[in-house]
PDB file of C-alpha atoms in Angstrom:
ATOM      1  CA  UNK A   1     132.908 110.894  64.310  1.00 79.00           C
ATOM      2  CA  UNK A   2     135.390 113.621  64.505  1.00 89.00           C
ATOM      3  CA  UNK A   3     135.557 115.163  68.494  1.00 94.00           C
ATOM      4  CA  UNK A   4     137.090 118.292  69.870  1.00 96.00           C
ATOM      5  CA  UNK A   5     137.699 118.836  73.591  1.00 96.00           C
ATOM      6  CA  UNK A   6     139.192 122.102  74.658  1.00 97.00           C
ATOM      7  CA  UNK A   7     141.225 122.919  77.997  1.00 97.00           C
ATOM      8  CA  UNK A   8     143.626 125.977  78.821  1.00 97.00           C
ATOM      9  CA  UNK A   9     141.114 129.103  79.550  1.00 98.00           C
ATOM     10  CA  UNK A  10     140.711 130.635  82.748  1.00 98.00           C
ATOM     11  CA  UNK A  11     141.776 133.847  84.639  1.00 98.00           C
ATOM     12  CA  UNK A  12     144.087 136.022  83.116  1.00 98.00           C
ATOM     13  CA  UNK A  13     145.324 139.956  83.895  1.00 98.00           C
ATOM     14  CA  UNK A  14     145.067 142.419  80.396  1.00 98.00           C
ATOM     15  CA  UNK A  15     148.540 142.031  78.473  1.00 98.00           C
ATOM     16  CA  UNK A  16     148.807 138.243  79.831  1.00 98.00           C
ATOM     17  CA  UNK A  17     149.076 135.224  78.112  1.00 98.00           C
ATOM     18  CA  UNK A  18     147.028 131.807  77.670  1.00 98.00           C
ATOM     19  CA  UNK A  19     147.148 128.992  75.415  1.00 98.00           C
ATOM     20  CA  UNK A  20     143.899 127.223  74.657  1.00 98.00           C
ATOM     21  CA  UNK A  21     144.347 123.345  73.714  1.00 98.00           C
ATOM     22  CA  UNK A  22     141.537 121.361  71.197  1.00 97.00           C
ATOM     23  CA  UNK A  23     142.338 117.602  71.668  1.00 96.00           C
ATOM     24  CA  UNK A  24     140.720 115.820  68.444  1.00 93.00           C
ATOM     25  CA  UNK A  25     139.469 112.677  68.476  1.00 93.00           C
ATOM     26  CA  UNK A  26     138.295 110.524  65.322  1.00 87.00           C
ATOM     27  CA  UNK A  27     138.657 110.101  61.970  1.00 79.00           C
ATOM     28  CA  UNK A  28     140.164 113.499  60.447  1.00 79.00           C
ATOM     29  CA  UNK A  29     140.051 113.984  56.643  1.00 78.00           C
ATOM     30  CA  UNK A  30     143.252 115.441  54.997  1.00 73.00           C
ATOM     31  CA  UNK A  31     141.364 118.339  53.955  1.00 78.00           C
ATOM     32  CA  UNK A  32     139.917 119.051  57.152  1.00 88.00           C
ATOM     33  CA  UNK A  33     139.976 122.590  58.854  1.00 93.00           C
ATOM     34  CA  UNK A  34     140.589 123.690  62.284  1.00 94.00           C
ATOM     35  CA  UNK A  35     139.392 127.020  63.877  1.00 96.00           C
ATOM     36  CA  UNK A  36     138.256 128.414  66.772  1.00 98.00           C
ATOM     37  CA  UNK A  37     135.643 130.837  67.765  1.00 98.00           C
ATOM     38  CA  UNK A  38     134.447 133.096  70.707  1.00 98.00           C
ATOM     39  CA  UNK A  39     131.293 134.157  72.436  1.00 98.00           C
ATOM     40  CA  UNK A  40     131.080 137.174  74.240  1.00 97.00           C
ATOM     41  CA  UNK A  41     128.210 137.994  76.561  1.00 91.00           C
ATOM     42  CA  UNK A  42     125.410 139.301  74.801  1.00 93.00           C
ATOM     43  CA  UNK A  43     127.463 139.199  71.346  1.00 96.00           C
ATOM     44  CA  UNK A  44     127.205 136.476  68.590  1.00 95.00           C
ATOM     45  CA  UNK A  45     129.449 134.013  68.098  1.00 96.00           C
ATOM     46  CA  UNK A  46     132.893 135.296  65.726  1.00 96.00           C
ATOM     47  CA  UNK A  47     135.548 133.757  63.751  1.00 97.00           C
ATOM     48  CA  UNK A  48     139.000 134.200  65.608  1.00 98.00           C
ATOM     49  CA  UNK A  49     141.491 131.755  63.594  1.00 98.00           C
ATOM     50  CA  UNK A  50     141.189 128.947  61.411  1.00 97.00           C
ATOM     51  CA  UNK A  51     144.232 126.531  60.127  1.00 94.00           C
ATOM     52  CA  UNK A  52     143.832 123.719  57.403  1.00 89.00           C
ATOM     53  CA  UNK A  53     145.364 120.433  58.923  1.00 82.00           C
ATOM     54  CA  UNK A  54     147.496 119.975  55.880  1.00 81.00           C
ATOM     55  CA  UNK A  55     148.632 123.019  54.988  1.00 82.00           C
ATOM     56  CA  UNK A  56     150.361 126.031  56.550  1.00 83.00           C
ATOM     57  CA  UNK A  57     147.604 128.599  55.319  1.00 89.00           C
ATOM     58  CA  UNK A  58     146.456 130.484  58.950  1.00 95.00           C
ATOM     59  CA  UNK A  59     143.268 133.062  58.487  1.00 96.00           C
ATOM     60  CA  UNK A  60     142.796 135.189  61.709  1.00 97.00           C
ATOM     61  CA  UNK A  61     140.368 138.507  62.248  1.00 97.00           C
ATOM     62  CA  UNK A  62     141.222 141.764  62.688  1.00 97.00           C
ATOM     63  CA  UNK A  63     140.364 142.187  65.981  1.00 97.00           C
ATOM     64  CA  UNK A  64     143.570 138.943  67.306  1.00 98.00           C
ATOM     65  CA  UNK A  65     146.165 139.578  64.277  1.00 97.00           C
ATOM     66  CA  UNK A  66     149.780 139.969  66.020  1.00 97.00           C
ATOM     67  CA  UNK A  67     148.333 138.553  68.925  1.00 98.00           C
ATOM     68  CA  UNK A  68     146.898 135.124  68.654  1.00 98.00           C
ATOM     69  CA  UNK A  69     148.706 132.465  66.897  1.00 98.00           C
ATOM     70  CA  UNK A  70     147.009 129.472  65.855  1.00 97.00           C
ATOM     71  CA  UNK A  71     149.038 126.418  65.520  1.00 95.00           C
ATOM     72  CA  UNK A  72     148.358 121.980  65.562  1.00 92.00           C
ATOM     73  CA  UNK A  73     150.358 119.473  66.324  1.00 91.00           C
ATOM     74  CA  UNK A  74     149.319 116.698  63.872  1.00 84.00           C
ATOM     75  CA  UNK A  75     151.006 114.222  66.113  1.00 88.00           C
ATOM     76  CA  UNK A  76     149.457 114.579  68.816  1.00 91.00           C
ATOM     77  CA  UNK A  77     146.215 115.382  67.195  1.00 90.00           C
ATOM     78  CA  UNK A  78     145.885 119.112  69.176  1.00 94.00           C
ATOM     79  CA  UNK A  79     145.330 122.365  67.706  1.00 95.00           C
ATOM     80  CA  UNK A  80     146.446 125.324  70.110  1.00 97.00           C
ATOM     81  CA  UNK A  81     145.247 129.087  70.222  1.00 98.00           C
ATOM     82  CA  UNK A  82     148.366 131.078  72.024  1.00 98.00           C
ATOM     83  CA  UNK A  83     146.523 134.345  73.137  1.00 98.00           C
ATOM     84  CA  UNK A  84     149.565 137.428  73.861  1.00 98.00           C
ATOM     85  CA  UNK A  85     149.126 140.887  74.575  1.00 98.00           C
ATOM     86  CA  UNK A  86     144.913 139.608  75.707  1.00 98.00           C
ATOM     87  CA  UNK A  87     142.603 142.574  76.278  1.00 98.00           C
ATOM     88  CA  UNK A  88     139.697 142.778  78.650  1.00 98.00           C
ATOM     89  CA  UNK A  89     137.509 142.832  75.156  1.00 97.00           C
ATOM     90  CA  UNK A  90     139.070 139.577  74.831  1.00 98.00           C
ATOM     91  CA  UNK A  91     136.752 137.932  76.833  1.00 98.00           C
ATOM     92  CA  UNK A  92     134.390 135.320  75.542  1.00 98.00           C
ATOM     93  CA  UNK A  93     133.652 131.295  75.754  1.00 98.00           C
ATOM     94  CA  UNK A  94     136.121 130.037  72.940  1.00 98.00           C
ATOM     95  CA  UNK A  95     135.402 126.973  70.996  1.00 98.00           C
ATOM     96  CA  UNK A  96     137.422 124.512  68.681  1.00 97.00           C
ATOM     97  CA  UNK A  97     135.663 124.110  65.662  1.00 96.00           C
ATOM     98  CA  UNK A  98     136.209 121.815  61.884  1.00 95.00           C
ATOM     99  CA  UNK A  99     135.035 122.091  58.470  1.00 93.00           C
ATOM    100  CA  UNK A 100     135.842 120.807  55.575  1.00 90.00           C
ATOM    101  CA  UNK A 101     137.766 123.804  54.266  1.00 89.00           C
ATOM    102  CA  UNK A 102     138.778 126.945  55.858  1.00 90.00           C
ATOM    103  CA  UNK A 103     136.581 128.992  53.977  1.00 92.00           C
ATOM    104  CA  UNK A 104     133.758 127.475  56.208  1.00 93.00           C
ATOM    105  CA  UNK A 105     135.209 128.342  59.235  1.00 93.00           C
ATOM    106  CA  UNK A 106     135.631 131.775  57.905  1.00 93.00           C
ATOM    107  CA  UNK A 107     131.883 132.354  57.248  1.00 94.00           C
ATOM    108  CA  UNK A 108     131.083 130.922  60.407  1.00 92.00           C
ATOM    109  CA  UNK A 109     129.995 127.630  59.182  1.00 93.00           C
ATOM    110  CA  UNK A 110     131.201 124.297  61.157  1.00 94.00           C
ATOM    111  CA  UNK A 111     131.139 120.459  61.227  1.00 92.00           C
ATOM    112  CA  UNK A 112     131.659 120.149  64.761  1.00 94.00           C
ATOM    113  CA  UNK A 113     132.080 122.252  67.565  1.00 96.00           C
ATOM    114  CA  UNK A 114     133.692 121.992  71.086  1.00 97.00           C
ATOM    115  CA  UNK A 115     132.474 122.283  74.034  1.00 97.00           C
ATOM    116  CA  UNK A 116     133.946 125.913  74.856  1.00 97.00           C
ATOM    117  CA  UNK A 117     136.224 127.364  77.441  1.00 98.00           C
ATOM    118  CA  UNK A 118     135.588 130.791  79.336  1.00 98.00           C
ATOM    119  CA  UNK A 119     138.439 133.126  79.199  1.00 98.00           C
ATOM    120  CA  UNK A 120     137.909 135.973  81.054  1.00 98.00           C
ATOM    121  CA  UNK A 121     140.640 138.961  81.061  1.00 98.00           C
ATOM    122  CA  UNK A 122     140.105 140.795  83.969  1.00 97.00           C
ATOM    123  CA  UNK A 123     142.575 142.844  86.930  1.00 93.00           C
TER     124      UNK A 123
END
């Protein structure tokens, strides 16, 4: 079974950077999807990116376009989130997510989920 352990949050100052790491583990289909989410307090969970593993198609809300860049590194199974330009609005618990198709991940809907990692954008 597919696993997804994410690393890189923490402290940041608004208009810093970060770059969130999902390690995968286990079989991955060549149709599978990679995304990530965020959960802010007292706000339900929301889409943030989402990248097919075989393809170069990238989705991203509204709220991160031109500033968070979803990318994977098929060899060494990781999927990254670089955050630029983050705002204090920015902060949530992020988690790596899959689905079969990006589509999913766009409507919220997931195979597996991550354990999450608090970034918090504060001065």
């Amino acid at each position: 079974q597919v696993q997804l352990v994410e690393s890189g949050g923490g402290l940041v100052q608004p208009g810093g950077s970060l770059r969130l790491s999902c390690a995968v583990s286990g079989r991955i289909s060549s149709g599978t999807a990679m995304g990530w989410f965020r959960q802010a307090p007292g706000k339900e969970r929301e889409f943030v990116a989402a990248a097919s593993w075989s393809s170069s198609a990238t989705y991203y809300a509204d709220s991160v376009k031109g500033r968070f860049t979803i990318s994977r590194d098929n060899s060494k199974n990781t999927v990254y989130l670089q955050m630029n330009s983050l705002k204090p609005e920015d902060t949530a618990v992020y988690y790596c997510a899959t689905a079969p198709i990006t589509t999913a991940l766009r409507n919220g809907v997931a195979s597996t989920w991550g354990q999450g990692t608090q970034v918090t954008v504060s001065s």
